Amino acid sequence: MTPETLRLGFKLGFLLAVLVVCGLALSRSQLPGTEMLWDKASHFMAFLVLAFLLDYAVLGYWPKWVGLVLFGLGIEIAQWFTGYRYFELQDLAADALGVGGYLVLRPQVAKIPMLRSLRRYH
């Protein structure tokens, strides 16, 4: 698989993940049995995965991480306008921690053989 093909896969994966996150964040129904701790953990994991996909989909460094946290802020603002969801700073914090969690794992992720070919294009 060429680096260009692999990067395209990451771009499509990121786009799909963004659509899923938006759909879940703005849906009327809450997933059954989701308590506050699980809600924050799901925010953390979603943004950790988004950060991973974004890292290999788009070149650059700090602007993409700031953009991803701003995406989380946008979701919270959109939820506030729905009338059936709420703006929560704790959700935004969990989103930012998910991005930060990926940045901590990033050096280890870069050692995955399939991803090494993208590092020189990174």
JSON list of C-alpha atoms in Angstrom, two decimals:
[
{"chain": "A", "resi": 1, "resn": "MET", "atom": "CA", "xyz": [0.00, 0.00, 0.00]},
{"chain": "A", "resi": 2, "resn": "THR", "atom": "CA", "xyz": [1.44, 3.36, -1.00]},
{"chain": "A", "resi": 3, "resn": "PRO", "atom": "CA", "xyz": [1.73, 6.19, 1.53]},
{"chain": "A", "resi": 4, "resn": "GLU", "atom": "CA", "xyz": [-0.72, 8.24, -0.53]},
{"chain": "A", "resi": 5, "resn": "THR", "atom": "CA", "xyz": [-3.33, 5.46, -0.42]},
{"chain": "A", "resi": 6, "resn": "LEU", "atom": "CA", "xyz": [-2.80, 4.98, 3.29]},
{"chain": "A", "resi": 7, "resn": "ARG", "atom": "CA", "xyz": [-3.16, 8.71, 3.94]},
{"chain": "A", "resi": 8, "resn": "LEU", "atom": "CA", "xyz": [-6.38, 8.75, 1.89]},
{"chain": "A", "resi": 9, "resn": "GLY", "atom": "CA", "xyz": [-7.70, 5.94, 4.09]},
{"chain": "A", "resi": 10, "resn": "PHE", "atom": "CA", "xyz": [-6.95, 8.01, 7.18]},
{"chain": "A", "resi": 11, "resn": "LYS", "atom": "CA", "xyz": [-8.71, 11.01, 5.65]},
{"chain": "A", "resi": 12, "resn": "LEU", "atom": "CA", "xyz": [-11.82, 8.96, 4.90]},
{"chain": "A", "resi": 13, "resn": "GLY", "atom": "CA", "xyz": [-11.67, 7.35, 8.35]},
{"chain": "A", "resi": 14, "resn": "PHE", "atom": "CA", "xyz": [-11.41, 10.75, 9.99]},
{"chain": "A", "resi": 15, "resn": "LEU", "atom": "CA", "xyz": [-14.36, 12.09, 7.99]},
{"chain": "A", "resi": 16, "resn": "LEU", "atom": "CA", "xyz": [-16.46, 9.06, 8.91]},
{"chain": "A", "resi": 17, "resn": "ALA", "atom": "CA", "xyz": [-15.49, 9.38, 12.59]},
{"chain": "A", "resi": 18, "resn": "VAL", "atom": "CA", "xyz": [-16.41, 13.09, 12.57]},
{"chain": "A", "resi": 19, "resn": "LEU", "atom": "CA", "xyz": [-19.83, 12.25, 11.11]},
{"chain": "A", "resi": 20, "resn": "VAL", "atom": "CA", "xyz": [-20.41, 9.52, 13.72]},
{"chain": "A", "resi": 21, "resn": "VAL", "atom": "CA", "xyz": [-19.34, 11.80, 16.59]},
{"chain": "A", "resi": 22, "resn": "CYS", "atom": "CA", "xyz": [-21.60, 14.60, 15.33]},
{"chain": "A", "resi": 23, "resn": "GLY", "atom": "CA", "xyz": [-24.51, 12.21, 14.92]},
{"chain": "A", "resi": 24, "resn": "LEU", "atom": "CA", "xyz": [-24.11, 10.81, 18.42]},
{"chain": "A", "resi": 25, "resn": "ALA", "atom": "CA", "xyz": [-23.51, 14.22, 19.99]},
{"chain": "A", "resi": 26, "resn": "LEU", "atom": "CA", "xyz": [-26.58, 15.81, 18.42]},
{"chain": "A", "resi": 27, "resn": "SER", "atom": "CA", "xyz": [-29.04, 12.91, 18.56]},
{"chain": "A", "resi": 28, "resn": "ARG", "atom": "CA", "xyz": [-32.11, 13.23, 20.73]},
{"chain": "A", "resi": 29, "resn": "SER", "atom": "CA", "xyz": [-31.65, 9.86, 22.38]},
{"chain": "A", "resi": 30, "resn": "GLN", "atom": "CA", "xyz": [-29.01, 9.21, 24.97]},
{"chain": "A", "resi": 31, "resn": "LEU", "atom": "CA", "xyz": [-27.42, 5.78, 24.86]},
{"chain": "A", "resi": 32, "resn": "PRO", "atom": "CA", "xyz": [-29.07, 3.67, 27.56]},
{"chain": "A", "resi": 33, "resn": "GLY", "atom": "CA", "xyz": [-27.14, 3.34, 30.81]},
{"chain": "A", "resi": 34, "resn": "THR", "atom": "CA", "xyz": [-24.71, 6.19, 30.19]},
{"chain": "A", "resi": 35, "resn": "GLU", "atom": "CA", "xyz": [-23.75, 7.79, 33.44]},
{"chain": "A", "resi": 36, "resn": "MET", "atom": "CA", "xyz": [-21.51, 10.83, 33.82]},
{"chain": "A", "resi": 37, "resn": "LEU", "atom": "CA", "xyz": [-18.27, 8.81, 34.14]},
{"chain": "A", "resi": 38, "resn": "TRP", "atom": "CA", "xyz": [-19.04, 6.78, 31.02]},
{"chain": "A", "resi": 39, "resn": "ASP", "atom": "CA", "xyz": [-20.03, 9.96, 29.15]},
{"chain": "A", "resi": 40, "resn": "LYS", "atom": "CA", "xyz": [-16.68, 11.57, 29.91]},
{"chain": "A", "resi": 41, "resn": "ALA", "atom": "CA", "xyz": [-14.81, 8.37, 29.04]},
{"chain": "A", "resi": 42, "resn": "SER", "atom": "CA", "xyz": [-16.60, 8.22, 25.69]},
{"chain": "A", "resi": 43, "resn": "HIS", "atom": "CA", "xyz": [-15.63, 11.85, 24.98]},
{"chain": "A", "resi": 44, "resn": "PHE", "atom": "CA", "xyz": [-12.02, 11.03, 25.88]},
{"chain": "A", "resi": 45, "resn": "MET", "atom": "CA", "xyz": [-11.91, 7.92, 23.67]},
{"chain": "A", "resi": 46, "resn": "ALA", "atom": "CA", "xyz": [-13.69, 9.59, 20.74]},
{"chain": "A", "resi": 47, "resn": "PHE", "atom": "CA", "xyz": [-11.19, 12.44, 20.67]},
{"chain": "A", "resi": 48, "resn": "LEU", "atom": "CA", "xyz": [-8.22, 10.13, 21.18]},
{"chain": "A", "resi": 49, "resn": "VAL", "atom": "CA", "xyz": [-9.35, 8.19, 18.08]},
{"chain": "A", "resi": 50, "resn": "LEU", "atom": "CA", "xyz": [-10.09, 11.40, 16.16]},
{"chain": "A", "resi": 51, "resn": "ALA", "atom": "CA", "xyz": [-6.60, 12.69, 17.03]},
{"chain": "A", "resi": 52, "resn": "PHE", "atom": "CA", "xyz": [-4.99, 9.47, 15.78]},
{"chain": "A", "resi": 53, "resn": "LEU", "atom": "CA", "xyz": [-6.91, 9.57, 12.50]},
{"chain": "A", "resi": 54, "resn": "LEU", "atom": "CA", "xyz": [-6.25, 13.29, 12.05]},
{"chain": "A", "resi": 55, "resn": "ASP", "atom": "CA", "xyz": [-2.54, 12.87, 12.75]},
{"chain": "A", "resi": 56, "resn": "TYR", "atom": "CA", "xyz": [-2.09, 10.57, 9.77]},
{"chain": "A", "resi": 57, "resn": "ALA", "atom": "CA", "xyz": [-4.69, 12.27, 7.57]},
{"chain": "A", "resi": 58, "resn": "VAL", "atom": "CA", "xyz": [-3.30, 15.82, 7.70]},
{"chain": "A", "resi": 59, "resn": "LEU", "atom": "CA", "xyz": [0.22, 17.22, 7.80]},
{"chain": "A", "resi": 60, "resn": "GLY", "atom": "CA", "xyz": [1.16, 19.81, 10.39]},
{"chain": "A", "resi": 61, "resn": "TYR", "atom": "CA", "xyz": [1.26, 19.83, 14.14]},
{"chain": "A", "resi": 62, "resn": "TRP", "atom": "CA", "xyz": [-0.25, 22.35, 16.56]},
{"chain": "A", "resi": 63, "resn": "PRO", "atom": "CA", "xyz": [-2.93, 23.83, 14.30]},
{"chain": "A", "resi": 64, "resn": "LYS", "atom": "CA", "xyz": [-4.63, 20.46, 13.84]},
{"chain": "A", "resi": 65, "resn": "TRP", "atom": "CA", "xyz": [-4.72, 19.77, 17.60]},
{"chain": "A", "resi": 66, "resn": "VAL", "atom": "CA", "xyz": [-6.16, 23.20, 18.33]},
{"chain": "A", "resi": 67, "resn": "GLY", "atom": "CA", "xyz": [-8.66, 22.67, 15.52]},
{"chain": "A", "resi": 68, "resn": "LEU", "atom": "CA", "xyz": [-9.74, 19.35, 16.98]},
{"chain": "A", "resi": 69, "resn": "VAL", "atom": "CA", "xyz": [-10.37, 20.89, 20.41]},
{"chain": "A", "resi": 70, "resn": "LEU", "atom": "CA", "xyz": [-12.28, 23.72, 18.71]},
{"chain": "A", "resi": 71, "resn": "PHE", "atom": "CA", "xyz": [-14.37, 21.03, 16.98]},
{"chain": "A", "resi": 72, "resn": "GLY", "atom": "CA", "xyz": [-15.23, 19.75, 20.48]},
{"chain": "A", "resi": 73, "resn": "LEU", "atom": "CA", "xyz": [-16.19, 23.29, 21.48]},
{"chain": "A", "resi": 74, "resn": "GLY", "atom": "CA", "xyz": [-18.36, 23.52, 18.36]},
{"chain": "A", "resi": 75, "resn": "ILE", "atom": "CA", "xyz": [-20.16, 20.33, 19.34]},
{"chain": "A", "resi": 76, "resn": "GLU", "atom": "CA", "xyz": [-20.86, 21.70, 22.80]},
{"chain": "A", "resi": 77, "resn": "ILE", "atom": "CA", "xyz": [-22.19, 24.96, 21.35]},
{"chain": "A", "resi": 78, "resn": "ALA", "atom": "CA", "xyz": [-24.37, 23.03, 18.89]},
{"chain": "A", "resi": 79, "resn": "GLN", "atom": "CA", "xyz": [-25.73, 20.91, 21.76]},
{"chain": "A", "resi": 80, "resn": "TRP", "atom": "CA", "xyz": [-26.63, 24.06, 23.68]},
{"chain": "A", "resi": 81, "resn": "PHE", "atom": "CA", "xyz": [-28.71, 25.26, 20.73]},
{"chain": "A", "resi": 82, "resn": "THR", "atom": "CA", "xyz": [-30.61, 21.97, 20.35]},
{"chain": "A", "resi": 83, "resn": "GLY", "atom": "CA", "xyz": [-32.77, 22.51, 23.42]},
{"chain": "A", "resi": 84, "resn": "TYR", "atom": "CA", "xyz": [-32.47, 18.84, 24.39]},
{"chain": "A", "resi": 85, "resn": "ARG", "atom": "CA", "xyz": [-28.71, 18.71, 25.02]},
{"chain": "A", "resi": 86, "resn": "TYR", "atom": "CA", "xyz": [-26.44, 20.83, 27.20]},
{"chain": "A", "resi": 87, "resn": "PHE", "atom": "CA", "xyz": [-23.14, 22.68, 26.93]},
{"chain": "A", "resi": 88, "resn": "GLU", "atom": "CA", "xyz": [-20.77, 21.05, 29.43]},
{"chain": "A", "resi": 89, "resn": "LEU", "atom": "CA", "xyz": [-17.26, 22.26, 30.15]},
{"chain": "A", "resi": 90, "resn": "GLN", "atom": "CA", "xyz": [-16.47, 18.78, 31.51]},
{"chain": "A", "resi": 91, "resn": "ASP", "atom": "CA", "xyz": [-17.18, 17.33, 28.06]},
{"chain": "A", "resi": 92, "resn": "LEU", "atom": "CA", "xyz": [-14.85, 19.85, 26.46]},
{"chain": "A", "resi": 93, "resn": "ALA", "atom": "CA", "xyz": [-12.18, 19.00, 29.04]},
{"chain": "A", "resi": 94, "resn": "ALA", "atom": "CA", "xyz": [-12.59, 15.28, 28.28]},
{"chain": "A", "resi": 95, "resn": "ASP", "atom": "CA", "xyz": [-12.25, 16.06, 24.56]},
{"chain": "A", "resi": 96, "resn": "ALA", "atom": "CA", "xyz": [-9.03, 18.01, 25.17]},
{"chain": "A", "resi": 97, "resn": "LEU", "atom": "CA", "xyz": [-7.70, 15.24, 27.42]},
{"chain": "A", "resi": 98, "resn": "GLY", "atom": "CA", "xyz": [-8.39, 12.73, 24.64]},
{"chain": "A", "resi": 99, "resn": "VAL", "atom": "CA", "xyz": [-6.30, 14.80, 22.23]},
{"chain": "A", "resi": 100, "resn": "GLY", "atom": "CA", "xyz": [-3.60, 15.13, 24.91]},
{"chain": "A", "resi": 101, "resn": "GLY", "atom": "CA", "xyz": [-3.76, 11.39, 25.57]},
{"chain": "A", "resi": 102, "resn": "TYR", "atom": "CA", "xyz": [-3.04, 10.71, 21.93]},
{"chain": "A", "resi": 103, "resn": "LEU", "atom": "CA", "xyz": [-0.11, 13.14, 21.97]},
{"chain": "A", "resi": 104, "resn": "VAL", "atom": "CA", "xyz": [1.36, 11.17, 24.88]},
{"chain": "A", "resi": 105, "resn": "LEU", "atom": "CA", "xyz": [0.93, 7.91, 22.92]},
{"chain": "A", "resi": 106, "resn": "ARG", "atom": "CA", "xyz": [2.04, 9.44, 19.60]},
{"chain": "A", "resi": 107, "resn": "PRO", "atom": "CA", "xyz": [5.73, 8.43, 19.81]},
{"chain": "A", "resi": 108, "resn": "GLN", "atom": "CA", "xyz": [4.75, 4.79, 20.38]},
{"chain": "A", "resi": 109, "resn": "VAL", "atom": "CA", "xyz": [2.09, 4.87, 17.66]},
{"chain": "A", "resi": 110, "resn": "ALA", "atom": "CA", "xyz": [4.72, 6.17, 15.22]},
{"chain": "A", "resi": 111, "resn": "LYS", "atom": "CA", "xyz": [6.67, 2.92, 15.70]},
{"chain": "A", "resi": 112, "resn": "ILE", "atom": "CA", "xyz": [3.90, 0.81, 14.13]},
{"chain": "A", "resi": 113, "resn": "PRO", "atom": "CA", "xyz": [5.50, -0.54, 10.94]},
{"chain": "A", "resi": 114, "resn": "MET", "atom": "CA", "xyz": [2.63, 0.34, 8.61]},
{"chain": "A", "resi": 115, "resn": "LEU", "atom": "CA", "xyz": [2.62, 3.93, 9.87]},
{"chain": "A", "resi": 116, "resn": "ARG", "atom": "CA", "xyz": [6.38, 4.45, 9.58]},
{"chain": "A", "resi": 117, "resn": "SER", "atom": "CA", "xyz": [6.04, 5.01, 5.85]},
{"chain": "A", "resi": 118, "resn": "LEU", "atom": "CA", "xyz": [3.86, 8.05, 6.57]},
{"chain": "A", "resi": 119, "resn": "ARG", "atom": "CA", "xyz": [6.34, 9.65, 8.98]},
{"chain": "A", "resi": 120, "resn": "ARG", "atom": "CA", "xyz": [8.62, 10.92, 6.22]},
{"chain": "A", "resi": 121, "resn": "TYR", "atom": "CA", "xyz": [5.59, 12.59, 4.65]},
{"chain": "A", "resi": 122, "resn": "HIS", "atom": "CA", "xyz": [4.48, 13.87, 8.03]}
]
